[in-house]
PDB file of C-alpha atoms in Angstrom:
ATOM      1  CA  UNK A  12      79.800  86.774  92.231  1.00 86.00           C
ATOM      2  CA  UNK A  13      77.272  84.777  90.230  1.00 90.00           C
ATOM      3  CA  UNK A  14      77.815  83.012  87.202  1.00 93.00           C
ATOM      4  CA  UNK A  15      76.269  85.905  84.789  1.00 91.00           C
ATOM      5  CA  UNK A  16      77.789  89.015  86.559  1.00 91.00           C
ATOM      6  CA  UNK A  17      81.128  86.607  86.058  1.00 92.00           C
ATOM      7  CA  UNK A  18      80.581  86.593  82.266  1.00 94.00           C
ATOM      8  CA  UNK A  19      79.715  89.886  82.277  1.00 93.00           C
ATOM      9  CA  UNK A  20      82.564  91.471  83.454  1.00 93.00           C
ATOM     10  CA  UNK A  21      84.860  88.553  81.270  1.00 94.00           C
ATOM     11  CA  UNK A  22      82.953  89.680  78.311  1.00 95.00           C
ATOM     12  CA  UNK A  23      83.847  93.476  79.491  1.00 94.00           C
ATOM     13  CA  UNK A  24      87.236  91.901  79.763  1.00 94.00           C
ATOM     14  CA  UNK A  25      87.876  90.685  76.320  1.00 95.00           C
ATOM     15  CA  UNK A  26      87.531  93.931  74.530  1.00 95.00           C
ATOM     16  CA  UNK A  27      91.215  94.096  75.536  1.00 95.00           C
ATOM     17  CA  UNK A  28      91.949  91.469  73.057  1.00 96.00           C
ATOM     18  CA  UNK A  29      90.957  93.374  70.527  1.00 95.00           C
ATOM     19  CA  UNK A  30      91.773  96.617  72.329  1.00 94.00           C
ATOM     20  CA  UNK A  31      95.520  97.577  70.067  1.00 93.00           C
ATOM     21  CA  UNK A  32      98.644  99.598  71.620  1.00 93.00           C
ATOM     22  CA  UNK A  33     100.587 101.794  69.260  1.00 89.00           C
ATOM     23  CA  UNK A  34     103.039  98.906  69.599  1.00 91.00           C
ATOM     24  CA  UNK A  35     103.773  95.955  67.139  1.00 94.00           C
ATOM     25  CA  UNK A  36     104.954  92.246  67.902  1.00 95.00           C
ATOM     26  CA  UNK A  37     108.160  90.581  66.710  1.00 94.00           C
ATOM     27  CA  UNK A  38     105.908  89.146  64.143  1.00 95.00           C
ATOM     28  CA  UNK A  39     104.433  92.829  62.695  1.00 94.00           C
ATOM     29  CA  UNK A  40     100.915  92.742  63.855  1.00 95.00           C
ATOM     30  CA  UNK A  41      99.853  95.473  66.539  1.00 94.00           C
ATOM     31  CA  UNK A  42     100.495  94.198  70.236  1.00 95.00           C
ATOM     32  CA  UNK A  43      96.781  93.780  71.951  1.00 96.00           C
ATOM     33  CA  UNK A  44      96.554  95.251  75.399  1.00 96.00           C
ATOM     34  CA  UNK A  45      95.573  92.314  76.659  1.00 97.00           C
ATOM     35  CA  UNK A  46      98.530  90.728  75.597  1.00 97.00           C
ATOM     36  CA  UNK A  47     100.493  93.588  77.684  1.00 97.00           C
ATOM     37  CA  UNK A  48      98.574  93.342  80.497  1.00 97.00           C
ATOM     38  CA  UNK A  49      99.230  89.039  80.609  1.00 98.00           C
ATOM     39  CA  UNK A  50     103.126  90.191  80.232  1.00 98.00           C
ATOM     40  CA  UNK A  51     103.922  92.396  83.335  1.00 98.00           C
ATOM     41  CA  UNK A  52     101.700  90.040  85.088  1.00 98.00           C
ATOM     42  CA  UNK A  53     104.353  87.409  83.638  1.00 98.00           C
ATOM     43  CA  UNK A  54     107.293  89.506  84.400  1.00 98.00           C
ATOM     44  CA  UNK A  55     106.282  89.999  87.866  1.00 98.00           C
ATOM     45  CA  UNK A  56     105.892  86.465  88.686  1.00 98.00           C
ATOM     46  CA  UNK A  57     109.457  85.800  87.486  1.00 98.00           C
ATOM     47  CA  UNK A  58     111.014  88.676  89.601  1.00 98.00           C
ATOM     48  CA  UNK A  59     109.175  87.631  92.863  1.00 98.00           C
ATOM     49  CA  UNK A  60     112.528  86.168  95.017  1.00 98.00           C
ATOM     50  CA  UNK A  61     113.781  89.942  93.911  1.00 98.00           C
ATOM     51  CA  UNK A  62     111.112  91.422  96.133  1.00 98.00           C
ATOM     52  CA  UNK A  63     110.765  88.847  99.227  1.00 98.00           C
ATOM     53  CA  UNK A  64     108.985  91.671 101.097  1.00 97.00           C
ATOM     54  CA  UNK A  65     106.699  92.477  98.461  1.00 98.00           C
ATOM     55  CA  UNK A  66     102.761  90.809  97.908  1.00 98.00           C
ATOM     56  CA  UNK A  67     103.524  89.702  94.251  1.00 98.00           C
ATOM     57  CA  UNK A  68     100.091  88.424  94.279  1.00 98.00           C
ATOM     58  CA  UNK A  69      98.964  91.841  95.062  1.00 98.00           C
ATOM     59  CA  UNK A  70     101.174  93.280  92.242  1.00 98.00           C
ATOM     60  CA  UNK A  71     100.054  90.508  89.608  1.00 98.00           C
ATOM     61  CA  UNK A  72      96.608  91.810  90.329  1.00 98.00           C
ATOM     62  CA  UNK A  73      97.146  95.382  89.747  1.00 98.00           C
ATOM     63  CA  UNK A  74      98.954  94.463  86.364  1.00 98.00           C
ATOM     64  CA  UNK A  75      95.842  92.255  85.174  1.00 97.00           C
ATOM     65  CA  UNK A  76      93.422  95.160  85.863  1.00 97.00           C
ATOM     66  CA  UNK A  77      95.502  97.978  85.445  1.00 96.00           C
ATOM     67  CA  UNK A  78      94.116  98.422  81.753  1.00 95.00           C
ATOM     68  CA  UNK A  79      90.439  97.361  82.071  1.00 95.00           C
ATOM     69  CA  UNK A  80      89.480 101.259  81.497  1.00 94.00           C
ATOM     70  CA  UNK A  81      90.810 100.822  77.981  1.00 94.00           C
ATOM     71  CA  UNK A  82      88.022  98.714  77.170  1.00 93.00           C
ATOM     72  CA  UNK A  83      86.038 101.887  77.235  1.00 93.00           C
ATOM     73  CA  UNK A  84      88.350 104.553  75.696  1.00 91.00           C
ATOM     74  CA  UNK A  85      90.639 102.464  73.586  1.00 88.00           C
ATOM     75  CA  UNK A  86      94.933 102.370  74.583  1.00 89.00           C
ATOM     76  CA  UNK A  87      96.252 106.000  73.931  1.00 85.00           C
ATOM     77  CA  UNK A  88     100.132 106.082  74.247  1.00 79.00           C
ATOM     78  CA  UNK A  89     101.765 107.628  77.694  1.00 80.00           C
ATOM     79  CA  UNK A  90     103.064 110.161  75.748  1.00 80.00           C
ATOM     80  CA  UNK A  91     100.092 111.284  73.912  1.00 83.00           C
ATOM     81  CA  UNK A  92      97.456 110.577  76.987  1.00 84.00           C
ATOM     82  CA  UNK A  93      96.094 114.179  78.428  1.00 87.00           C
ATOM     83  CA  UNK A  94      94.663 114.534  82.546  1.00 89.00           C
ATOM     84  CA  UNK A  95      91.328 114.873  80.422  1.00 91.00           C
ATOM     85  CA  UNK A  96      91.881 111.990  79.007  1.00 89.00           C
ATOM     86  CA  UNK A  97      92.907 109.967  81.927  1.00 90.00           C
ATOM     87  CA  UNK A  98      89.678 111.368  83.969  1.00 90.00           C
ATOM     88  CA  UNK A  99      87.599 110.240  80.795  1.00 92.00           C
ATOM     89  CA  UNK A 100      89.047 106.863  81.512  1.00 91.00           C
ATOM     90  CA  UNK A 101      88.804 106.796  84.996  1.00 92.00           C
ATOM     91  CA  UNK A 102      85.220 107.528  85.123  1.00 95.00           C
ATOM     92  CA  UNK A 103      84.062 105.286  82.822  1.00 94.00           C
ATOM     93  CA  UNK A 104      86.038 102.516  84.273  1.00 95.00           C
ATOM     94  CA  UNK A 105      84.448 103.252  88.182  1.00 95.00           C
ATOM     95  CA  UNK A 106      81.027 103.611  86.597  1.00 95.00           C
ATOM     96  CA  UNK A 107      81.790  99.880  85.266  1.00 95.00           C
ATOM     97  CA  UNK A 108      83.230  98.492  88.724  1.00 96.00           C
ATOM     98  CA  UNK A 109      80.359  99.980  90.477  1.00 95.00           C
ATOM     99  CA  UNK A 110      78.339  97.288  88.827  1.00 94.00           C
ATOM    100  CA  UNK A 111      80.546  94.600  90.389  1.00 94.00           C
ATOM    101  CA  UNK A 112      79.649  92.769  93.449  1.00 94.00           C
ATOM    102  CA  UNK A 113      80.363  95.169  96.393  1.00 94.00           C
ATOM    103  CA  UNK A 114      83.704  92.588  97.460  1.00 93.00           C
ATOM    104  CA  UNK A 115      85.072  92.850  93.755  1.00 95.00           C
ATOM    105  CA  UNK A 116      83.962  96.647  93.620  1.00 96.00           C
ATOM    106  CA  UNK A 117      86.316  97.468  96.746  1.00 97.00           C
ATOM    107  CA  UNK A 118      89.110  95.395  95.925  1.00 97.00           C
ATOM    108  CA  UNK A 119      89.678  96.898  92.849  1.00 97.00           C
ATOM    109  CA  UNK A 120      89.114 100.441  93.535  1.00 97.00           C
ATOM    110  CA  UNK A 121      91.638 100.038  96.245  1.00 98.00           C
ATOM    111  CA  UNK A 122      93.772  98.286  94.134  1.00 98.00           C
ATOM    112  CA  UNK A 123      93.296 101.462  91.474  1.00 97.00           C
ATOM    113  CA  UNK A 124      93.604 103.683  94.256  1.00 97.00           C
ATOM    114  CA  UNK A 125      97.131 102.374  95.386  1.00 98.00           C
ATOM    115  CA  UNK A 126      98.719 102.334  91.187  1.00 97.00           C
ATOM    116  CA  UNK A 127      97.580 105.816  91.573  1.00 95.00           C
ATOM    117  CA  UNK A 128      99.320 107.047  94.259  1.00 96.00           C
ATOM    118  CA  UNK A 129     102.250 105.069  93.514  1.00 97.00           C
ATOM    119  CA  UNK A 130     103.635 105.269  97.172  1.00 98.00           C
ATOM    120  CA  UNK A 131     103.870 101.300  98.218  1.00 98.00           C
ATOM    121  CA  UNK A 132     106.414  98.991  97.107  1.00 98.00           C
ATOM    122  CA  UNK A 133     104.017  96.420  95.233  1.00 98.00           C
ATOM    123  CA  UNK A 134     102.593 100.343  93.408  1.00 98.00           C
ATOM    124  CA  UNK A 135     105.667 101.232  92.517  1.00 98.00           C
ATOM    125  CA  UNK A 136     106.828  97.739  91.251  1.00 98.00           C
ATOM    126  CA  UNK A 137     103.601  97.410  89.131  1.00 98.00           C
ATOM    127  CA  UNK A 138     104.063 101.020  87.366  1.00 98.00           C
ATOM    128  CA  UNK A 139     107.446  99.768  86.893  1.00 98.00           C
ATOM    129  CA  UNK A 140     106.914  96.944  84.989  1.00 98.00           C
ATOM    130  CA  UNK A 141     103.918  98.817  83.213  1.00 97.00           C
ATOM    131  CA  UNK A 142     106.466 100.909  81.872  1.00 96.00           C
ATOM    132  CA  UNK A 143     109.655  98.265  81.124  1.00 98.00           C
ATOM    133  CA  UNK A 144     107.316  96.014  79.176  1.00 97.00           C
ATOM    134  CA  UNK A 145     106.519  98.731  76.668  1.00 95.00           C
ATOM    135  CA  UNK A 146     110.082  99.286  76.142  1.00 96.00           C
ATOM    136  CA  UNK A 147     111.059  95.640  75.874  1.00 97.00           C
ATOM    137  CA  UNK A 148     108.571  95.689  73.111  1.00 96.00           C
ATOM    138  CA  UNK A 149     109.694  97.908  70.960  1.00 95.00           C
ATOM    139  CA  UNK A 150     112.598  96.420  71.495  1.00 96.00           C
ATOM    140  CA  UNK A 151     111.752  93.290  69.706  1.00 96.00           C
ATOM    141  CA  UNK A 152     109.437  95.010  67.180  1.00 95.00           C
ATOM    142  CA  UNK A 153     110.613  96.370  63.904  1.00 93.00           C
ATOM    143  CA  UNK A 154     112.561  99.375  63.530  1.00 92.00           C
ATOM    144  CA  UNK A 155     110.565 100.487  61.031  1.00 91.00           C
ATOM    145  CA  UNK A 156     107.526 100.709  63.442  1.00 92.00           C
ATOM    146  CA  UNK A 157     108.609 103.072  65.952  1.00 91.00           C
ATOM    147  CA  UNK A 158     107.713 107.020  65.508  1.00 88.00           C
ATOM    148  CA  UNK A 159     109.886 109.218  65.622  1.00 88.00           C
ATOM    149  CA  UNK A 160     109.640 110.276  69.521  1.00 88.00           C
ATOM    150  CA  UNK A 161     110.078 106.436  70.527  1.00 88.00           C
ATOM    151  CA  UNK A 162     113.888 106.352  69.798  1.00 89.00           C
ATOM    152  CA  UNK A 163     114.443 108.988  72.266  1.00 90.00           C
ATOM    153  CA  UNK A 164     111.853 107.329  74.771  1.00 90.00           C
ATOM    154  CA  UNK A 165     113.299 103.973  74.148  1.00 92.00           C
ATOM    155  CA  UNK A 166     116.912 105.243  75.639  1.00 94.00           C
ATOM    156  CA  UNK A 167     115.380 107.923  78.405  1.00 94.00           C
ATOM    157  CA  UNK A 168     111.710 106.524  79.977  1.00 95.00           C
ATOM    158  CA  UNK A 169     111.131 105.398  83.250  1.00 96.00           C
ATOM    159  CA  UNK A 170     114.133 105.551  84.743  1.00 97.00           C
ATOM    160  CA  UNK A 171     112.699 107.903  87.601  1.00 97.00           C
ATOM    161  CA  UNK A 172     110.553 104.906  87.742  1.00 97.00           C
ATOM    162  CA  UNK A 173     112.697 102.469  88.369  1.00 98.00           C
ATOM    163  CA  UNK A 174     115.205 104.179  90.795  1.00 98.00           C
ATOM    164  CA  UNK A 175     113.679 102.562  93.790  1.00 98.00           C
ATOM    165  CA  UNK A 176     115.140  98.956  92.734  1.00 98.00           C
ATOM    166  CA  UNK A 177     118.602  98.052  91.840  1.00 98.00           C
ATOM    167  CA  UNK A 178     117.020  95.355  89.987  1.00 98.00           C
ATOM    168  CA  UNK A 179     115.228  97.334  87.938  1.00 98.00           C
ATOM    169  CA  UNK A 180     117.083 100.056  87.743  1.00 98.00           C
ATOM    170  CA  UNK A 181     119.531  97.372  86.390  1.00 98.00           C
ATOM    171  CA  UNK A 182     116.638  95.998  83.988  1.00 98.00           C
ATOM    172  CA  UNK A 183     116.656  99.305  82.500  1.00 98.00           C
ATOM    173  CA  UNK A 184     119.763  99.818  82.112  1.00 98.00           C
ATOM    174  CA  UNK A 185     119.962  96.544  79.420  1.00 98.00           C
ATOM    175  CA  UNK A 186     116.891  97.480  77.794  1.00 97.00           C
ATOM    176  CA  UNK A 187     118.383 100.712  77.381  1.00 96.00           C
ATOM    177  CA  UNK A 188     121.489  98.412  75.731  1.00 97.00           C
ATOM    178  CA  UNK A 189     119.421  96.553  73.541  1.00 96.00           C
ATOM    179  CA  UNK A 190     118.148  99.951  72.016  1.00 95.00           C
ATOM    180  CA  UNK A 191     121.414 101.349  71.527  1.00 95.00           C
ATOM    181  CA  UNK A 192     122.349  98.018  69.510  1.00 94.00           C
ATOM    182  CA  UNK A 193     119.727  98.121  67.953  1.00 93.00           C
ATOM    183  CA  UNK A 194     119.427 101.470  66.885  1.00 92.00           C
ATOM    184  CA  UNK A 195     123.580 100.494  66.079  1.00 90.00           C
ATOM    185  CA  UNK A 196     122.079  97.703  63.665  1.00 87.00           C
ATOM    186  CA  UNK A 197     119.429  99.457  61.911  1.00 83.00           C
ATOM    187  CA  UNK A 198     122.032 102.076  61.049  1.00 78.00           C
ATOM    188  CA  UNK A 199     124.074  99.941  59.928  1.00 61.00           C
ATOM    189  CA  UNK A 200     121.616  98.083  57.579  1.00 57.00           C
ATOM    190  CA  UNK A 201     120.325 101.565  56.148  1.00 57.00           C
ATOM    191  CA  UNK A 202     123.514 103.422  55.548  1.00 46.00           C
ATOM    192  CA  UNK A 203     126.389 100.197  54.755  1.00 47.00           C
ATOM    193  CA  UNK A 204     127.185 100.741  50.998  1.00 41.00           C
TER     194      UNK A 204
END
């Protein structure tokens, strides 16, 4: 890759920065997915010794890239996202990574290719985290923020996604303890005389 087909694709890159989820931070503002993305790249890094048999380095790359297609079609939640959407997205994102040097190109639509079928270990570990991050987020965002659908998701999503670890499976099991408490506490707060 040459220096200006680098920046290229980095300046491709950054519209994820400004690229919002439907999610907010601890702080209030709406989470970047960007800022996603660096986290389950983060969280799979720190579970690494859980998967000794897994190419972490493999997984960390899927969850860098696995939202670049965003940068054309802007983050629409799981729950809202339709197949036309998702081939929308798809397209527009190959059309981009065709312009990649031919070694990038392949890596990465191999890479897309394997979170797709979600049938290897580092696939399934990726989607995984994809999926737990979101929910860890709402987690430590504001009550107030979620719609209505998300208090439901919050204590039933991903599970099935999940079942393959007893680490994660365990995972989501206490994020699906910190919603019940909190969920406990915001009741509290709105209906304590």
């Amino acid at each position: 890759m040459n220096t200006r087909e680098l920046l290229n694709a980095l300046h491709q890159a950054e519209k994820l920065k400004d690229t919002t989820r439907h999610c907010y931070t601890s702080k209030g503002r709406h989470e970047s997915v960007a800022e996603h993305s660096w986290r389950i790249s983060l969280m799979a890094f720190m579970i690494k010794d859980e998967f000794p048999d897994a190419d972490i380095n493999k997984v960390i790359k899927m969850c860098l890239i696995h939202d670049l297609g965003e940068t054309f079609t802007g983050d629409i939640p799981t729950f809202a996202k339709s197949e036309q959407d998702e081939n929308i997205e798809e397209k527009l994102l190959y059309q981009w990574i065709d312009t990649l040097p031919q070694s990038l190109s392949t890596e990465m639509k191999q890479l897309f290719d394997e979170m797709k079928q979600r049938k290897t270990t580092e696939a399934k570990i990726f989607k995984a985290l994809d999926s737990l991050e979101a929910l860890i987020q709402h987690n430590e965002s504001d009550i107030n923020t979620w719609s209505e659908n998300e208090f439901s998701l919050n204590l039933t999503y991903a599970f099935d996604k999940v079942e393959f670890s007893d680490f994660l499976t365990n995972l989501r099991q206490e994020i699906k303890n910190d919603t019940i408490e909190k969920i406990k506490q915001q009741n509290k707060l709105t209906f304590e005389p």
